[in-house]
Short mmCIF file of C-alpha atoms in Angstrom, two decimals:
data_model
loop_
_atom_site.label_atom_id
_atom_site.label_comp_id
_atom_site.label_asym_id
_atom_site.label_seq_id
_atom_site.Cartn_x
_atom_site.Cartn_y
_atom_site.Cartn_z
CA MET A 1 34.25 -15.98 97.09
CA ILE A 2 37.03 -13.36 98.06
CA ARG A 3 38.35 -13.52 94.43
CA GLY A 4 35.10 -12.78 92.72
CA LEU A 5 34.86 -9.86 95.28
CA ILE A 6 38.23 -8.50 94.72
CA LYS A 7 37.45 -9.11 90.77
CA GLY A 8 34.19 -6.95 90.96
CA LEU A 9 35.80 -4.42 92.86
CA GLY A 10 38.85 -4.22 90.32
CA GLU A 11 36.20 -3.58 87.59
CA LEU A 12 34.24 -0.95 89.72
CA PHE A 13 37.48 0.86 90.40
CA LEU A 14 38.35 0.70 86.68
CA THR A 15 34.81 1.88 85.70
CA PHE A 16 35.48 4.86 88.03
CA GLY A 17 38.74 5.45 86.68
CA VAL A 18 37.26 5.53 83.05
CA ALA A 19 34.37 8.12 84.26
CA VAL A 20 37.03 10.31 85.88
CA ILE A 21 38.98 10.88 82.77
CA LEU A 22 35.83 11.31 80.82
CA PHE A 23 34.84 13.75 83.06
CA ALA A 24 38.21 15.43 82.70
CA CYS A 25 37.75 15.73 78.69
CA TYR A 26 34.41 16.87 79.47
CA THR A 27 35.25 19.86 81.63
CA LEU A 28 38.27 20.66 79.69
CA TRP A 29 37.02 20.26 75.95
CA GLY A 30 33.49 19.64 76.00
CA THR A 31 32.69 22.73 77.94
CA GLY A 32 34.63 24.67 75.37
CA GLN A 33 32.47 23.08 72.24
CA TYR A 34 29.53 24.29 73.97
CA THR A 35 30.74 27.84 74.72
CA ARG A 36 32.22 28.21 71.22
CA GLY A 37 28.81 27.39 69.67
CA ALA A 38 27.31 30.00 71.91
CA GLN A 39 29.79 32.28 71.14
CA ASP A 40 29.31 32.14 67.39
CA ASP A 41 25.76 32.58 67.92
CA LEU A 42 25.94 35.56 70.10
CA HIS A 43 28.51 37.22 67.58
CA ARG A 44 26.33 36.79 64.78
CA GLU A 45 23.16 38.20 66.55
CA LEU A 46 25.36 41.15 67.92
CA THR A 47 27.07 41.88 64.62
CA GLU A 48 23.55 41.84 62.98
CA ALA A 49 22.12 43.97 65.53
CA TRP A 50 24.85 46.51 65.42
CA ALA A 51 24.54 46.64 61.55
CA GLU A 52 20.90 47.76 61.92
CA PRO A 53 20.13 51.53 62.91
CA PRO A 54 20.07 52.07 66.50
CA LYS A 55 16.26 52.01 68.34
CA VAL A 56 15.62 54.59 70.90
CA THR A 57 14.69 52.55 73.67
CA THR A 58 14.80 52.55 77.27
CA GLU A 59 14.70 48.98 77.78
CA LYS A 60 17.90 47.27 79.23
CA VAL A 61 20.18 44.74 77.58
CA ARG A 62 18.43 41.12 78.34
CA LEU A 63 19.88 38.89 80.74
CA GLY A 64 21.68 36.48 78.48
CA ASP A 65 21.99 38.79 75.60
CA GLY A 66 25.23 39.74 74.01
CA VAL A 67 26.24 43.47 75.43
CA ALA A 68 29.92 44.14 73.93
CA MET A 69 32.65 42.53 72.96
CA ILE A 70 36.00 41.98 74.69
CA ARG A 71 39.76 41.79 72.91
CA ILE A 72 42.87 41.70 74.80
CA PRO A 73 45.71 42.38 72.22
CA LYS A 74 48.43 41.04 74.69
CA PHE A 75 46.62 37.57 74.07
CA GLY A 76 47.02 37.99 69.99
CA LYS A 77 44.44 38.72 67.24
CA LYS A 78 42.12 35.78 67.71
CA TYR A 79 41.37 36.42 71.14
CA ARG A 80 37.33 37.83 70.77
CA PHE A 81 34.64 37.12 73.16
CA VAL A 82 31.07 38.36 73.10
CA ILE A 83 30.42 39.69 77.01
CA VAL A 84 26.73 38.43 77.78
CA GLU A 85 24.54 40.37 80.09
CA GLY A 86 24.30 38.58 83.50
CA VAL A 87 26.76 36.22 85.77
CA SER A 88 24.26 33.33 86.23
CA VAL A 89 25.63 29.68 85.91
CA ALA A 90 24.00 29.63 82.44
CA ASP A 91 25.39 32.97 81.46
CA LEU A 92 28.87 32.41 82.13
CA ARG A 93 28.55 29.20 80.42
CA ARG A 94 28.12 31.21 77.26
CA GLY A 95 30.95 33.78 77.60
CA PRO A 96 32.11 36.11 80.00
CA GLY A 97 29.19 37.56 81.85
CA HIS A 98 28.45 41.64 82.93
CA TYR A 99 27.22 42.26 86.00
CA PRO A 100 24.04 43.80 85.50
CA GLU A 101 23.98 46.10 88.55
CA THR A 102 27.44 47.71 87.54
CA ALA A 103 28.27 50.52 85.24
CA PRO A 104 27.78 50.06 81.44
CA PRO A 105 30.69 49.59 78.97
CA GLY A 106 32.53 52.87 79.31
CA GLY A 107 29.95 54.17 81.67
CA LEU A 108 31.01 56.29 84.69
CA GLY A 109 31.80 53.90 87.81
CA ASN A 110 32.98 50.37 87.50
CA PHE A 111 32.31 47.80 84.57
CA VAL A 112 32.56 44.61 86.07
CA VAL A 113 32.87 41.26 83.92
CA SER A 114 33.41 37.76 85.42
CA GLY A 115 34.56 34.94 83.08
CA HIS A 116 35.70 31.23 83.43
CA ARG A 117 39.41 30.51 83.83
CA THR A 118 40.14 26.64 83.27
CA THR A 119 36.45 25.65 81.38
CA TYR A 120 34.03 26.81 79.02
CA SER A 121 36.54 27.82 76.68
CA ALA A 122 38.43 29.58 79.39
CA PRO A 123 38.00 33.31 78.46
CA PHE A 124 39.97 34.40 81.36
CA ASN A 125 42.64 31.72 81.45
CA ARG A 126 45.57 34.11 80.69
CA VAL A 127 44.25 37.32 82.56
CA GLY A 128 46.94 36.57 85.38
CA GLU A 129 49.62 37.55 82.70
CA LEU A 130 48.28 41.12 82.50
CA ARG A 131 50.38 43.83 83.75
CA LYS A 132 50.15 47.41 84.34
CA GLY A 133 49.52 49.51 81.24
CA ASP A 134 48.09 46.54 79.10
CA GLU A 135 45.32 47.01 76.99
CA ILE A 136 41.56 45.67 77.23
CA LEU A 137 39.41 46.50 74.12
CA ILE A 138 35.53 46.76 74.48
CA ASP A 139 33.61 47.05 71.70
CA THR A 140 30.10 48.29 71.70
CA ARG A 141 27.73 49.30 68.78
CA ASP A 142 29.44 52.88 68.07
CA THR A 143 32.31 52.86 70.15
CA GLN A 144 35.42 51.04 71.31
CA TYR A 145 36.74 51.63 74.78
CA VAL A 146 40.33 51.45 75.37
CA TYR A 147 40.91 50.51 79.26
CA GLU A 148 44.55 49.98 80.62
CA VAL A 149 45.32 47.82 83.19
CA THR A 150 46.14 49.52 86.49
CA SER A 151 46.76 46.47 88.93
CA LEU A 152 46.07 42.87 89.71
CA LYS A 153 44.63 41.47 93.10
CA ILE A 154 44.11 37.80 94.53
CA VAL A 155 40.93 38.49 96.97
CA THR A 156 38.55 35.91 98.71
CA PRO A 157 35.31 35.24 96.99
CA ASP A 158 33.43 37.35 99.57
CA ARG A 159 35.11 40.48 98.53
CA VAL A 160 32.24 41.73 96.64
CA ASP A 161 33.59 45.40 97.24
CA VAL A 162 35.76 45.05 94.34
CA ALA A 163 32.58 45.44 92.12
CA GLU A 164 31.39 48.76 93.56
CA PRO A 165 31.38 51.91 91.59
CA VAL A 166 34.87 53.05 93.08
CA PRO A 167 36.43 49.14 93.81
CA MET A 168 37.10 48.43 97.54
CA LYS A 169 35.50 51.87 98.83
CA PRO A 170 31.87 51.31 99.00
CA GLY A 171 29.72 54.31 99.09
CA ARG A 172 32.26 56.30 97.44
CA LYS A 173 30.71 58.45 94.09
CA PRO A 174 32.84 57.36 91.20
CA ARG A 175 34.89 59.79 89.25
CA GLU A 176 36.22 57.76 86.70
CA ARG A 177 35.64 54.97 84.04
CA LEU A 178 36.85 51.67 85.18
CA ILE A 179 36.95 48.03 84.48
CA THR A 180 37.08 45.05 86.76
CA LEU A 181 37.69 41.36 85.46
CA THR A 182 37.04 38.50 87.95
CA THR A 183 37.97 35.06 87.60
CA CYS A 184 38.70 31.92 89.58
CA HIS A 185 42.15 31.49 91.61
CA PRO A 186 44.33 29.50 91.50
CA LYS A 187 43.38 27.43 88.00
CA TYR A 188 41.02 24.78 88.96
CA SER A 189 40.11 25.92 92.37
CA ALA A 190 37.47 28.21 93.43
CA ALA A 191 39.39 29.27 96.94
CA GLN A 192 40.33 32.76 95.58
CA ARG A 193 39.55 35.37 92.76
CA LEU A 194 41.89 36.86 90.62
CA ILE A 195 40.91 40.51 90.02
CA VAL A 196 42.35 42.32 87.48
CA PHE A 197 41.57 46.44 87.69
CA GLY A 198 41.86 48.68 84.71
CA LYS A 199 40.55 52.32 83.96
CA LEU A 200 39.53 54.02 80.59
CA ALA A 201 42.38 55.38 78.67
CA GLU A 202 40.75 56.29 75.13
CA LYS A 203 37.34 56.02 73.55
CA LEU A 204 37.48 55.80 69.75
CA PRO A 205 34.82 55.15 67.15
CA ARG A 206 34.21 51.61 66.33
CA VAL A 207 34.75 50.61 62.92
CA VAL A 208 34.42 47.20 61.35
CA GLU A 209 37.87 46.54 60.83
CA GLN A 210 39.37 47.36 64.34
CA ARG A 211 41.94 50.02 64.36
CA LYS A 212 43.53 48.19 67.40
CA ASP A 213 42.79 44.76 67.51
CA ALA A 214 46.36 42.99 67.55
CA MET B 1 30.20 -7.54 86.51
CA TYR B 2 30.91 -7.01 83.13
CA LEU B 3 30.88 -10.98 82.53
CA TRP B 4 27.75 -11.00 84.15
CA ILE B 5 26.13 -8.30 81.82
CA TRP B 6 27.61 -10.16 78.86
CA ARG B 7 26.05 -13.37 79.74
CA ARG B 8 22.58 -11.77 80.07
CA LEU B 9 22.60 -9.74 76.73
CA PRO B 10 19.42 -10.95 74.74
CA VAL B 11 21.29 -12.12 71.77
CA ARG B 12 23.33 -15.21 71.01
CA HIS B 13 25.34 -14.53 67.88
CA PRO B 14 28.96 -12.80 69.09
CA ALA B 15 28.67 -10.02 66.62
CA ALA B 16 25.08 -9.01 67.45
CA LYS B 17 26.15 -9.29 71.41
CA ALA B 18 29.05 -7.00 70.71
CA ALA B 19 26.94 -4.57 68.88
CA VAL B 20 24.57 -4.55 71.88
CA ALA B 21 27.15 -4.22 74.31
CA LEU B 22 28.77 -1.13 72.27
CA GLY B 23 25.20 0.27 72.32
CA LEU B 24 24.65 -0.08 75.98
CA VAL B 25 28.61 1.59 76.35
CA LEU B 26 27.28 4.42 74.18
CA VAL B 27 23.78 5.16 76.07
CA ALA B 28 26.22 5.19 79.29
CA VAL B 29 28.57 7.54 78.06
CA ALA B 30 25.90 9.87 76.45
CA ALA B 31 24.01 9.57 80.08
CA LEU B 32 27.24 10.80 81.51
CA TRP B 33 28.30 13.47 79.15
CA PHE B 34 24.55 15.37 78.68
CA TRP B 35 23.33 14.48 82.27
CA VAL B 36 25.55 13.77 85.06
CA PHE B 37 28.47 15.86 84.09
CA PRO B 38 27.00 19.35 83.55
CA TRP B 39 25.28 18.58 86.84
CA LEU B 40 28.28 17.29 88.59
CA GLU B 41 30.21 20.49 87.45
CA THR B 42 28.05 22.88 88.82
CA GLN B 43 28.07 20.92 92.48
CA LEU B 44 31.96 21.09 92.03
CA ALA B 45 32.28 24.36 91.00
CA PHE B 46 35.99 24.49 90.77
CA ASP B 47 36.03 27.16 88.14
CA LYS B 48 33.59 29.67 89.84
CA SER B 49 34.68 33.31 89.19
CA THR B 50 31.91 35.34 90.41
CA LEU B 51 32.03 37.06 94.05
CA HIS B 52 29.33 36.37 96.71
CA GLU B 53 28.73 37.88 99.98
CA GLY B 54 29.22 35.04 102.48
CA ALA B 55 31.09 33.09 100.13
CA PRO B 56 33.66 30.59 101.98
#
């Protein structure tokens, strides 16, 4: 009786262990596969849209659609992600997401982008390596915005004021064109947020072959 | 537990029995991969990157 119980418990623990290993594979590899597929689709849609003549419209970018492309030369030539509009769970599974209520790319105020650090292709996995002066390139239809990192900060997840038009100064009127990247901190934890601040340094016409992409 | 399931598989031939067992394992893995894990991942939220008022 007791032998049977121990055997049954052993099998249950073994099954649980296999499920945990499978879950680790899912989070670290499976989620990335999903994001890579979504990024391929977003990249194709965005490049097709940018190849067409611009439409005169007052419509905002729809949630979940590609809004711009982010490149960080420090992370190598292959580092490129399409930024989606929105920061819902579904949006961030497809790539880094732009907070819709914040400034557009290159706009006056704060262009705020959030991205996963360990799952879903981990677009912001290495943002902790950025240092003052490192470049963050944001490509839009006609323009490449070159931002320079100004500082990094670790905050609690309730510090929504980092996304203000002037970070951490609510109500202040913006005079600069800023960028803020947010991701989880430390890796594999949601206890804090790592924030990267930057400001616009240069504005270049976007060309198909990027002048600055490495 | 596994022996109990093995004995109750509705086929007698060992090769067919192994194929049915493999099919069951694949169904269980697919259920975990496509339904349970995506749900569990949102519940655990250990890679949450956004900012929220009132967040812990």
